[in-house]
PDB file of C-alpha atoms in Angstrom:
ATOM      1  CA  UNK A   6      48.584   3.273 -97.318  1.00 97.00           C
ATOM      2  CA  UNK A   7      47.303   6.115 -99.463  1.00 98.00           C
ATOM      3  CA  UNK A   8      44.389   8.309 -98.407  1.00 98.00           C
ATOM      4  CA  UNK A   9      42.150   8.459-101.487  1.00 97.00           C
ATOM      5  CA  UNK A  10      39.126  10.173 -99.957  1.00 97.00           C
ATOM      6  CA  UNK A  11      37.838  11.626 -96.679  1.00 96.00           C
ATOM      7  CA  UNK A  12      34.300  12.376 -95.557  1.00 94.00           C
ATOM      8  CA  UNK A  13      35.213  13.833 -92.147  1.00 94.00           C
ATOM      9  CA  UNK A  14      38.315  14.401 -90.015  1.00 95.00           C
ATOM     10  CA  UNK A  15      40.657  11.449 -89.522  1.00 97.00           C
ATOM     11  CA  UNK A  16      43.971  11.206 -87.683  1.00 98.00           C
ATOM     12  CA  UNK A  17      46.611   8.688 -86.724  1.00 98.00           C
ATOM     13  CA  UNK A  18      46.110   7.535 -83.121  1.00 98.00           C
ATOM     14  CA  UNK A  19      47.640   4.926 -80.847  1.00 97.00           C
ATOM     15  CA  UNK A  20      47.644   3.903 -77.188  1.00 95.00           C
ATOM     16  CA  UNK A  21      48.858   7.347 -76.079  1.00 95.00           C
ATOM     17  CA  UNK A  22      52.036   8.883 -74.680  1.00 93.00           C
ATOM     18  CA  UNK A  23      51.868   8.551 -70.866  1.00 89.00           C
ATOM     19  CA  UNK A  24      54.464  10.079 -68.582  1.00 90.00           C
ATOM     20  CA  UNK A  25      54.925  13.475 -70.264  1.00 91.00           C
ATOM     21  CA  UNK A  26      52.282  15.605 -68.542  1.00 91.00           C
ATOM     22  CA  UNK A  27      55.017  17.341 -66.532  1.00 90.00           C
ATOM     23  CA  UNK A  28      56.103  18.805 -69.890  1.00 90.00           C
ATOM     24  CA  UNK A  29      52.592  20.128 -70.484  1.00 91.00           C
ATOM     25  CA  UNK A  30      51.754  17.345 -72.966  1.00 93.00           C
ATOM     26  CA  UNK A  31      48.487  15.418 -72.458  1.00 93.00           C
ATOM     27  CA  UNK A  32      48.551  11.601 -72.769  1.00 93.00           C
ATOM     28  CA  UNK A  33      46.390  11.477 -75.907  1.00 95.00           C
ATOM     29  CA  UNK A  34      45.395   8.043 -77.130  1.00 95.00           C
ATOM     30  CA  UNK A  35      42.339   6.685 -78.875  1.00 96.00           C
ATOM     31  CA  UNK A  36      38.954   8.379 -78.442  1.00 95.00           C
ATOM     32  CA  UNK A  37      37.477   4.877 -78.007  1.00 96.00           C
ATOM     33  CA  UNK A  38      40.344   2.657 -76.782  1.00 95.00           C
ATOM     34  CA  UNK A  39      38.266  -0.532 -77.024  1.00 95.00           C
ATOM     35  CA  UNK A  40      37.842  -0.218 -80.796  1.00 96.00           C
ATOM     36  CA  UNK A  41      41.525   0.600 -81.372  1.00 96.00           C
ATOM     37  CA  UNK A  42      42.567  -2.476 -79.387  1.00 95.00           C
ATOM     38  CA  UNK A  43      40.047  -4.706 -81.166  1.00 94.00           C
ATOM     39  CA  UNK A  44      41.128  -3.554 -84.629  1.00 95.00           C
ATOM     40  CA  UNK A  45      44.828  -4.014 -83.860  1.00 95.00           C
ATOM     41  CA  UNK A  46      44.367  -7.460 -82.370  1.00 93.00           C
ATOM     42  CA  UNK A  47      42.396  -8.565 -85.432  1.00 93.00           C
ATOM     43  CA  UNK A  48      45.398  -7.936 -87.718  1.00 95.00           C
ATOM     44  CA  UNK A  49      48.075  -9.199 -85.314  1.00 94.00           C
ATOM     45  CA  UNK A  50      49.391  -5.848 -84.063  1.00 95.00           C
ATOM     46  CA  UNK A  51      50.153  -4.822 -80.496  1.00 94.00           C
ATOM     47  CA  UNK A  52      46.966  -3.486 -78.804  1.00 93.00           C
ATOM     48  CA  UNK A  53      48.156   0.122 -78.753  1.00 95.00           C
ATOM     49  CA  UNK A  54      49.755   0.214 -82.220  1.00 96.00           C
ATOM     50  CA  UNK A  55      49.080   3.220 -84.439  1.00 98.00           C
ATOM     51  CA  UNK A  56      45.952   3.116 -86.609  1.00 98.00           C
ATOM     52  CA  UNK A  57      43.526   5.518 -88.259  1.00 98.00           C
ATOM     53  CA  UNK A  58      40.777   7.147 -86.195  1.00 98.00           C
ATOM     54  CA  UNK A  59      38.024   8.304 -88.556  1.00 97.00           C
ATOM     55  CA  UNK A  60      34.851  10.279 -87.844  1.00 96.00           C
ATOM     56  CA  UNK A  61      33.487   9.776 -91.361  1.00 96.00           C
ATOM     57  CA  UNK A  62      33.914   7.897 -94.623  1.00 96.00           C
ATOM     58  CA  UNK A  63      37.486   6.879 -95.440  1.00 97.00           C
ATOM     59  CA  UNK A  64      38.829   5.657 -98.794  1.00 97.00           C
ATOM     60  CA  UNK A  65      42.194   3.881 -98.848  1.00 98.00           C
ATOM     61  CA  UNK A  66      44.571   2.368-101.411  1.00 98.00           C
ATOM     62  CA  UNK A  67      47.331  -0.138-100.675  1.00 97.00           C
ATOM     63  CA  UNK A  68      50.719   0.797-102.078  1.00 96.00           C
ATOM     64  CA  UNK A  69      53.750  -1.498-102.262  1.00 95.00           C
ATOM     65  CA  UNK A  70      52.292  -4.684-100.740  1.00 96.00           C
ATOM     66  CA  UNK A  71      49.103  -6.518 -99.897  1.00 96.00           C
ATOM     67  CA  UNK A  72      47.654  -5.308 -96.599  1.00 97.00           C
ATOM     68  CA  UNK A  73      45.317  -6.927 -94.105  1.00 96.00           C
ATOM     69  CA  UNK A  74      42.808  -4.387 -92.777  1.00 97.00           C
ATOM     70  CA  UNK A  75      40.388  -4.527 -89.845  1.00 96.00           C
ATOM     71  CA  UNK A  76      37.713  -1.974 -89.030  1.00 96.00           C
ATOM     72  CA  UNK A  77      36.678  -1.826 -85.366  1.00 95.00           C
ATOM     73  CA  UNK A  78      37.910  -5.373 -84.743  1.00 93.00           C
ATOM     74  CA  UNK A  79      35.960  -7.040 -87.528  1.00 92.00           C
ATOM     75  CA  UNK A  80      37.526 -10.045 -89.273  1.00 91.00           C
ATOM     76  CA  UNK A  81      40.334  -8.611 -91.445  1.00 94.00           C
ATOM     77  CA  UNK A  82      40.050  -8.344 -95.218  1.00 94.00           C
ATOM     78  CA  UNK A  83      42.968  -8.527 -97.634  1.00 96.00           C
ATOM     79  CA  UNK A  84      43.551  -5.355 -99.622  1.00 97.00           C
ATOM     80  CA  UNK A  85      45.706  -6.227-102.622  1.00 98.00           C
ATOM     81  CA  UNK A  86      48.528  -3.932-103.697  1.00 97.00           C
ATOM     82  CA  UNK A  87      46.953  -1.127-105.751  1.00 97.00           C
ATOM     83  CA  UNK A  88      43.388  -1.951-104.716  1.00 98.00           C
ATOM     84  CA  UNK A  89      41.088   0.470-102.898  1.00 98.00           C
ATOM     85  CA  UNK A  90      38.865   0.074 -99.853  1.00 97.00           C
ATOM     86  CA  UNK A  91      35.986   2.309 -98.789  1.00 97.00           C
ATOM     87  CA  UNK A  92      35.299   2.383 -95.060  1.00 97.00           C
ATOM     88  CA  UNK A  93      31.762   3.698 -94.521  1.00 96.00           C
ATOM     89  CA  UNK A  94      31.097   6.493 -92.052  1.00 95.00           C
ATOM     90  CA  UNK A  95      30.446   5.281 -88.507  1.00 95.00           C
ATOM     91  CA  UNK A  96      26.830   4.606 -87.674  1.00 92.00           C
ATOM     92  CA  UNK A  97      26.806   2.604 -84.462  1.00 92.00           C
ATOM     93  CA  UNK A  98      29.518   4.574 -82.683  1.00 95.00           C
ATOM     94  CA  UNK A  99      30.865   8.106 -83.058  1.00 95.00           C
ATOM     95  CA  UNK A 100      34.153   6.992 -84.605  1.00 96.00           C
ATOM     96  CA  UNK A 101      35.806   4.069 -86.396  1.00 97.00           C
ATOM     97  CA  UNK A 102      39.301   2.578 -86.189  1.00 98.00           C
ATOM     98  CA  UNK A 103      41.099   1.186 -89.218  1.00 98.00           C
ATOM     99  CA  UNK A 104      44.125  -0.958 -88.378  1.00 98.00           C
ATOM    100  CA  UNK A 105      46.537  -2.456 -90.921  1.00 97.00           C
ATOM    101  CA  UNK A 106      48.945  -5.308 -90.287  1.00 96.00           C
ATOM    102  CA  UNK A 107      52.341  -3.949 -89.340  1.00 96.00           C
ATOM    103  CA  UNK A 108      50.671  -0.711 -88.158  1.00 97.00           C
ATOM    104  CA  UNK A 109      51.399   2.806 -89.438  1.00 97.00           C
ATOM    105  CA  UNK A 110      55.132   3.537 -89.322  1.00 97.00           C
ATOM    106  CA  UNK A 111      54.837   7.237 -88.536  1.00 97.00           C
ATOM    107  CA  UNK A 112      57.549   8.939 -86.442  1.00 96.00           C
ATOM    108  CA  UNK A 113      57.460   8.552 -82.672  1.00 95.00           C
ATOM    109  CA  UNK A 114      57.277  11.856 -80.806  1.00 95.00           C
ATOM    110  CA  UNK A 115      57.651  12.005 -77.001  1.00 94.00           C
ATOM    111  CA  UNK A 116      57.025   8.279 -76.710  1.00 93.00           C
ATOM    112  CA  UNK A 117      53.908   8.077 -78.886  1.00 95.00           C
ATOM    113  CA  UNK A 118      52.813   8.077 -82.525  1.00 96.00           C
ATOM    114  CA  UNK A 119      49.326   9.541 -82.104  1.00 97.00           C
ATOM    115  CA  UNK A 120      48.299  12.944 -83.445  1.00 97.00           C
ATOM    116  CA  UNK A 121      48.095  15.691 -80.832  1.00 95.00           C
ATOM    117  CA  UNK A 122      46.379  18.300 -82.979  1.00 91.00           C
ATOM    118  CA  UNK A 123      46.244  20.970 -80.245  1.00 87.00           C
ATOM    119  CA  UNK A 124      50.078  20.971 -80.210  1.00 90.00           C
ATOM    120  CA  UNK A 125      50.620  20.165 -83.913  1.00 92.00           C
ATOM    121  CA  UNK A 126      52.772  17.121 -83.131  1.00 94.00           C
ATOM    122  CA  UNK A 127      52.748  13.379 -83.670  1.00 95.00           C
ATOM    123  CA  UNK A 128      50.786  11.355 -86.193  1.00 96.00           C
ATOM    124  CA  UNK A 129      51.336  12.418 -89.790  1.00 97.00           C
ATOM    125  CA  UNK A 130      52.964  15.862 -89.838  1.00 96.00           C
ATOM    126  CA  UNK A 131      51.092  16.763 -86.630  1.00 95.00           C
ATOM    127  CA  UNK A 132      47.771  17.275 -88.423  1.00 96.00           C
ATOM    128  CA  UNK A 133      44.587  15.534 -89.563  1.00 97.00           C
ATOM    129  CA  UNK A 134      44.959  13.356 -92.654  1.00 98.00           C
ATOM    130  CA  UNK A 135      44.404  14.773 -96.132  1.00 97.00           C
ATOM    131  CA  UNK A 136      43.545  13.248 -99.479  1.00 97.00           C
ATOM    132  CA  UNK A 137      46.793  12.238-101.145  1.00 97.00           C
ATOM    133  CA  UNK A 138      48.694  11.430 -97.940  1.00 98.00           C
ATOM    134  CA  UNK A 139      50.748   8.239 -98.140  1.00 98.00           C
ATOM    135  CA  UNK A 140      51.364   6.668 -94.740  1.00 98.00           C
ATOM    136  CA  UNK A 141      54.314   4.278 -94.406  1.00 97.00           C
ATOM    137  CA  UNK A 142      53.603   0.801 -93.050  1.00 97.00           C
ATOM    138  CA  UNK A 143      55.645  -1.439 -90.784  1.00 95.00           C
ATOM    139  CA  UNK A 144      56.640  -5.008 -91.720  1.00 93.00           C
ATOM    140  CA  UNK A 145      53.663  -7.377 -92.148  1.00 90.00           C
ATOM    141  CA  UNK A 146      52.442  -8.789 -88.849  1.00 81.00           C
ATOM    142  CA  UNK A 147      51.684 -12.437 -88.116  1.00 84.00           C
ATOM    143  CA  UNK A 148      47.997 -13.176 -88.803  1.00 82.00           C
ATOM    144  CA  UNK A 149      45.923 -13.304 -85.631  1.00 78.00           C
ATOM    145  CA  UNK A 150      43.096 -15.711 -84.756  1.00 80.00           C
ATOM    146  CA  UNK A 151      39.581 -14.401 -85.271  1.00 75.00           C
ATOM    147  CA  UNK A 152      37.995 -12.812 -82.181  1.00 75.00           C
ATOM    148  CA  UNK A 153      35.863 -15.188 -80.136  1.00 78.00           C
ATOM    149  CA  UNK A 154      32.184 -14.648 -79.420  1.00 78.00           C
ATOM    150  CA  UNK A 155      33.163 -13.948 -75.810  1.00 81.00           C
ATOM    151  CA  UNK A 156      35.566 -11.195 -76.912  1.00 80.00           C
ATOM    152  CA  UNK A 157      32.927  -9.578 -79.101  1.00 79.00           C
ATOM    153  CA  UNK A 158      30.387  -9.796 -76.282  1.00 83.00           C
ATOM    154  CA  UNK A 159      32.768  -8.083 -73.850  1.00 85.00           C
ATOM    155  CA  UNK A 160      33.422  -5.322 -76.390  1.00 87.00           C
ATOM    156  CA  UNK A 161      29.705  -4.745 -76.943  1.00 87.00           C
ATOM    157  CA  UNK A 162      29.085  -4.632 -73.208  1.00 89.00           C
ATOM    158  CA  UNK A 163      31.943  -2.176 -72.621  1.00 91.00           C
ATOM    159  CA  UNK A 164      30.467   0.269 -75.177  1.00 94.00           C
ATOM    160  CA  UNK A 165      26.795  -0.243 -74.287  1.00 94.00           C
ATOM    161  CA  UNK A 166      25.108   3.048 -75.314  1.00 92.00           C
ATOM    162  CA  UNK A 167      22.347   2.588 -72.736  1.00 93.00           C
ATOM    163  CA  UNK A 168      24.623   1.898 -69.774  1.00 96.00           C
ATOM    164  CA  UNK A 169      25.406   4.645 -67.242  1.00 97.00           C
ATOM    165  CA  UNK A 170      28.885   6.099 -66.941  1.00 98.00           C
ATOM    166  CA  UNK A 171      30.403   5.043 -63.641  1.00 98.00           C
ATOM    167  CA  UNK A 172      32.086   7.813 -61.653  1.00 97.00           C
ATOM    168  CA  UNK A 173      34.142   8.380 -58.538  1.00 97.00           C
ATOM    169  CA  UNK A 174      33.778  11.562 -56.454  1.00 94.00           C
ATOM    170  CA  UNK A 175      36.073  14.387 -57.487  1.00 91.00           C
ATOM    171  CA  UNK A 176      38.400  16.370 -55.201  1.00 88.00           C
ATOM    172  CA  UNK A 177      35.984  19.340 -55.253  1.00 87.00           C
ATOM    173  CA  UNK A 178      32.747  17.422 -54.616  1.00 87.00           C
ATOM    174  CA  UNK A 179      32.341  19.100 -51.214  1.00 85.00           C
ATOM    175  CA  UNK A 180      32.335  22.555 -52.862  1.00 84.00           C
ATOM    176  CA  UNK A 181      29.212  21.616 -54.839  1.00 88.00           C
ATOM    177  CA  UNK A 182      27.030  20.340 -52.045  1.00 86.00           C
ATOM    178  CA  UNK A 183      24.758  17.319 -51.848  1.00 90.00           C
ATOM    179  CA  UNK A 184      22.046  18.843 -54.066  1.00 92.00           C
ATOM    180  CA  UNK A 185      24.450  19.415 -56.959  1.00 93.00           C
ATOM    181  CA  UNK A 186      25.907  15.908 -56.711  1.00 93.00           C
ATOM    182  CA  UNK A 187      22.383  14.458 -56.581  1.00 95.00           C
ATOM    183  CA  UNK A 188      21.450  16.471 -59.682  1.00 96.00           C
ATOM    184  CA  UNK A 189      24.490  15.152 -61.573  1.00 96.00           C
ATOM    185  CA  UNK A 190      23.688  11.545 -60.635  1.00 97.00           C
ATOM    186  CA  UNK A 191      19.931  11.835 -61.092  1.00 96.00           C
ATOM    187  CA  UNK A 192      19.723  13.698 -64.417  1.00 97.00           C
ATOM    188  CA  UNK A 193      20.060  12.666 -68.043  1.00 98.00           C
ATOM    189  CA  UNK A 194      22.414  14.733 -70.164  1.00 98.00           C
ATOM    190  CA  UNK A 195      23.182  14.568 -73.881  1.00 98.00           C
ATOM    191  CA  UNK A 196      26.474  14.749 -75.759  1.00 97.00           C
ATOM    192  CA  UNK A 197      26.896  18.197 -77.284  1.00 96.00           C
ATOM    193  CA  UNK A 198      27.847  18.567 -80.978  1.00 95.00           C
ATOM    194  CA  UNK A 199      30.606  20.945 -79.839  1.00 92.00           C
ATOM    195  CA  UNK A 200      32.509  18.079 -78.181  1.00 93.00           C
ATOM    196  CA  UNK A 201      35.994  17.186 -79.370  1.00 93.00           C
ATOM    197  CA  UNK A 202      39.081  15.235 -78.263  1.00 94.00           C
ATOM    198  CA  UNK A 203      39.852  17.862 -75.613  1.00 94.00           C
ATOM    199  CA  UNK A 204      36.538  17.332 -73.841  1.00 94.00           C
ATOM    200  CA  UNK A 205      32.944  16.239 -74.271  1.00 96.00           C
ATOM    201  CA  UNK A 206      30.509  18.976 -73.333  1.00 96.00           C
ATOM    202  CA  UNK A 207      27.197  17.739 -71.938  1.00 97.00           C
ATOM    203  CA  UNK A 208      23.865  19.481 -72.420  1.00 97.00           C
ATOM    204  CA  UNK A 209      21.256  19.315 -69.676  1.00 97.00           C
ATOM    205  CA  UNK A 210      20.329  20.921 -66.381  1.00 96.00           C
ATOM    206  CA  UNK A 211      23.038  23.265 -65.045  1.00 95.00           C
ATOM    207  CA  UNK A 212      24.978  21.894 -62.087  1.00 94.00           C
ATOM    208  CA  UNK A 213      25.123  24.616 -59.402  1.00 89.00           C
ATOM    209  CA  UNK A 214      28.232  25.393 -57.397  1.00 79.00           C
ATOM    210  CA  UNK A 215      29.606  28.308 -55.411  1.00 66.00           C
ATOM    211  CA  UNK A 216      32.922  28.586 -57.238  1.00 62.00           C
ATOM    212  CA  UNK A 217      33.474  31.957 -58.919  1.00 57.00           C
ATOM    213  CA  UNK A 218      36.594  31.020 -60.820  1.00 56.00           C
ATOM    214  CA  UNK A 219      38.922  31.401 -57.844  1.00 57.00           C
ATOM    215  CA  UNK A 220      39.709  27.691 -57.547  1.00 62.00           C
ATOM    216  CA  UNK A 221      43.341  26.615 -57.456  1.00 66.00           C
ATOM    217  CA  UNK A 222      44.644  25.183 -60.714  1.00 79.00           C
ATOM    218  CA  UNK A 223      45.386  21.478 -60.373  1.00 83.00           C
ATOM    219  CA  UNK A 224      46.590  18.616 -62.581  1.00 87.00           C
ATOM    220  CA  UNK A 225      43.923  17.099 -64.819  1.00 91.00           C
ATOM    221  CA  UNK A 226      43.294  13.550 -66.037  1.00 92.00           C
ATOM    222  CA  UNK A 227      41.118  12.090 -68.741  1.00 95.00           C
ATOM    223  CA  UNK A 228      37.611  11.436 -67.477  1.00 96.00           C
ATOM    224  CA  UNK A 229      37.623  14.300 -64.962  1.00 96.00           C
ATOM    225  CA  UNK A 230      34.280  16.144 -64.953  1.00 96.00           C
ATOM    226  CA  UNK A 231      34.753  19.897 -64.807  1.00 93.00           C
ATOM    227  CA  UNK A 232      31.807  22.210 -64.254  1.00 93.00           C
ATOM    228  CA  UNK A 233      31.947  25.642 -65.860  1.00 91.00           C
ATOM    229  CA  UNK A 234      30.664  28.820 -64.179  1.00 88.00           C
ATOM    230  CA  UNK A 235      27.411  28.396 -66.121  1.00 90.00           C
ATOM    231  CA  UNK A 236      26.983  24.873 -64.683  1.00 92.00           C
ATOM    232  CA  UNK A 237      27.859  22.940 -67.857  1.00 94.00           C
ATOM    233  CA  UNK A 238      29.649  19.623 -67.223  1.00 96.00           C
ATOM    234  CA  UNK A 239      32.641  18.863 -69.457  1.00 96.00           C
ATOM    235  CA  UNK A 240      34.230  15.398 -69.365  1.00 97.00           C
ATOM    236  CA  UNK A 241      37.905  15.731 -70.283  1.00 96.00           C
ATOM    237  CA  UNK A 242      39.075  13.677 -73.256  1.00 96.00           C
ATOM    238  CA  UNK A 243      42.453  12.283 -74.356  1.00 96.00           C
ATOM    239  CA  UNK A 244      43.831  15.683 -75.463  1.00 95.00           C
ATOM    240  CA  UNK A 245      42.762  17.464 -72.266  1.00 94.00           C
ATOM    241  CA  UNK A 246      44.707  20.373 -70.729  1.00 92.00           C
ATOM    242  CA  UNK A 247      47.302  19.176 -68.239  1.00 91.00           C
ATOM    243  CA  UNK A 248      46.075  21.660 -65.626  1.00 89.00           C
ATOM    244  CA  UNK A 249      42.811  23.495 -65.033  1.00 83.00           C
ATOM    245  CA  UNK A 250      40.913  25.637 -62.560  1.00 78.00           C
ATOM    246  CA  UNK A 251      37.271  24.646 -62.985  1.00 86.00           C
ATOM    247  CA  UNK A 252      36.094  22.592 -60.001  1.00 88.00           C
ATOM    248  CA  UNK A 253      35.972  18.814 -60.444  1.00 90.00           C
ATOM    249  CA  UNK A 254      32.768  17.228 -59.197  1.00 93.00           C
ATOM    250  CA  UNK A 255      33.589  13.651 -60.257  1.00 96.00           C
ATOM    251  CA  UNK A 256      35.700  11.515 -62.594  1.00 96.00           C
ATOM    252  CA  UNK A 257      34.564   8.868 -65.080  1.00 97.00           C
ATOM    253  CA  UNK A 258      36.373   5.621 -64.276  1.00 97.00           C
ATOM    254  CA  UNK A 259      38.983   4.278 -66.700  1.00 95.00           C
ATOM    255  CA  UNK A 260      36.781   1.377 -67.818  1.00 95.00           C
ATOM    256  CA  UNK A 261      34.115   3.795 -69.118  1.00 96.00           C
ATOM    257  CA  UNK A 262      36.233   6.262 -71.111  1.00 96.00           C
ATOM    258  CA  UNK A 263      35.368   4.537 -74.372  1.00 95.00           C
ATOM    259  CA  UNK A 264      31.739   4.084 -73.348  1.00 96.00           C
ATOM    260  CA  UNK A 265      31.396   7.870 -73.400  1.00 96.00           C
ATOM    261  CA  UNK A 266      33.647   8.486 -76.422  1.00 95.00           C
ATOM    262  CA  UNK A 267      31.630   6.057 -78.522  1.00 96.00           C
ATOM    263  CA  UNK A 268      28.428   8.094 -78.088  1.00 96.00           C
ATOM    264  CA  UNK A 269      27.381  10.322 -80.937  1.00 94.00           C
ATOM    265  CA  UNK A 270      26.141  13.919 -80.491  1.00 95.00           C
ATOM    266  CA  UNK A 271      22.667  13.875 -78.971  1.00 96.00           C
ATOM    267  CA  UNK A 272      23.167  10.510 -77.266  1.00 96.00           C
ATOM    268  CA  UNK A 273      21.970  10.321 -73.643  1.00 97.00           C
ATOM    269  CA  UNK A 274      24.419  10.238 -70.737  1.00 98.00           C
ATOM    270  CA  UNK A 275      23.641   9.186 -67.177  1.00 98.00           C
ATOM    271  CA  UNK A 276      26.083   8.872 -64.288  1.00 98.00           C
ATOM    272  CA  UNK A 277      26.319   6.249 -61.559  1.00 98.00           C
ATOM    273  CA  UNK A 278      28.513   6.543 -58.451  1.00 97.00           C
ATOM    274  CA  UNK A 279      30.728   3.537 -57.659  1.00 97.00           C
ATOM    275  CA  UNK A 280      33.428   2.743 -55.122  1.00 96.00           C
ATOM    276  CA  UNK A 281      37.155   2.730 -55.844  1.00 95.00           C
ATOM    277  CA  UNK A 282      37.128  -1.059 -55.500  1.00 96.00           C
ATOM    278  CA  UNK A 283      34.352  -1.350 -58.107  1.00 95.00           C
ATOM    279  CA  UNK A 284      36.299   0.928 -60.453  1.00 96.00           C
ATOM    280  CA  UNK A 285      39.442  -1.187 -60.106  1.00 95.00           C
ATOM    281  CA  UNK A 286      37.484  -4.413 -60.652  1.00 94.00           C
ATOM    282  CA  UNK A 287      35.863  -3.002 -63.808  1.00 94.00           C
ATOM    283  CA  UNK A 288      39.263  -2.047 -65.252  1.00 93.00           C
ATOM    284  CA  UNK A 289      40.874  -5.363 -64.289  1.00 91.00           C
ATOM    285  CA  UNK A 290      38.301  -7.225 -66.397  1.00 87.00           C
ATOM    286  CA  UNK A 291      38.090  -4.684 -69.217  1.00 90.00           C
ATOM    287  CA  UNK A 292      38.753  -5.774 -72.848  1.00 84.00           C
ATOM    288  CA  UNK A 293      41.099  -2.818 -73.537  1.00 83.00           C
ATOM    289  CA  UNK A 294      43.278  -3.268 -70.439  1.00 84.00           C
ATOM    290  CA  UNK A 295      46.965  -3.785 -71.311  1.00 72.00           C
ATOM    291  CA  UNK A 296      48.459  -6.984 -69.856  1.00 62.00           C
ATOM    292  CA  UNK A 297      49.732  -6.514 -66.300  1.00 55.00           C
ATOM    293  CA  UNK A 298      47.760  -3.303 -65.665  1.00 55.00           C
ATOM    294  CA  UNK A 299      45.308  -3.443 -62.770  1.00 49.00           C
ATOM    295  CA  UNK A 300      45.152   0.021 -61.229  1.00 48.00           C
ATOM    296  CA  UNK A 301      42.840   2.844 -62.258  1.00 46.00           C
ATOM    297  CA  UNK A 302      44.609   6.021 -63.487  1.00 46.00           C
ATOM    298  CA  UNK A 303      42.111   8.343 -61.752  1.00 46.00           C
ATOM    299  CA  UNK A 304      43.561   7.447 -58.354  1.00 46.00           C
ATOM    300  CA  UNK A 305      46.254  10.188 -58.286  1.00 38.00           C
ATOM    301  CA  UNK A 306      43.803  13.053 -58.774  1.00 34.00           C
ATOM    302  CA  UNK A 307      41.423  11.650 -56.157  1.00 36.00           C
ATOM    303  CA  UNK A 308      44.165  11.268 -53.563  1.00 33.00           C
ATOM    304  CA  UNK A 309      43.169   7.630 -53.071  1.00 34.00           C
TER     305      UNK A 309
END
């Protein structure tokens, strides 16, 4: 698959590389896992297979064989050998996922194929894609049935831009006090333009706390909400640091990672506290949950 044109950064991403944080490597994975899974399923790939994550317009050309292509889980189109396809810039969500049958046959690094740009590894040469890149493809996959109306409805619900982000209390919630927690849960924030795959910075009222930077560094997970000394909340993304010292007031549950990632800069963000049981139930019935997975990955950092 040749990259003919780019309107904004794009990388190769997959389901992530879990189990390597003890080496200082974050798990990575798709910014919006739901859309990656939907696109892969539409062309017959495994849910976490490697695909293109694009923040703008993307122009592609098939080389060597006909290719079935799905964007964000839409019914796949056939791109004939030598033909080009223009994927418009995302409008509904912050990012788009372009999956091809057979997936992208890029090298596997530390158990994953996704690009970890902060470490210059994975994906295609450890960097964002460039015009002229030619990505190798795997063998053609077996065509998949079209997504059902129920599947599409579940996907839309999971990424609802008006829905609150459900959170569990963080290990440092007691250091903030009830007023700070109430402010976090009762305010409306917006996604900052300075957000990236490391973390999404939220603009809004500062969240007060008594920490002066002397907190003990602890392991981090995606979805953890750090609060800087100035009171700015930052929700850690897929390429988050493996450890950190800012206090953690709460953590976005696994089922809502994509709900936040899908929101464009300036989009509103509200938080809603839920119980651990509610978080587990939400993930158990989530459209991006891998088969056989029922637990919520935020449990280790919460000591639950």
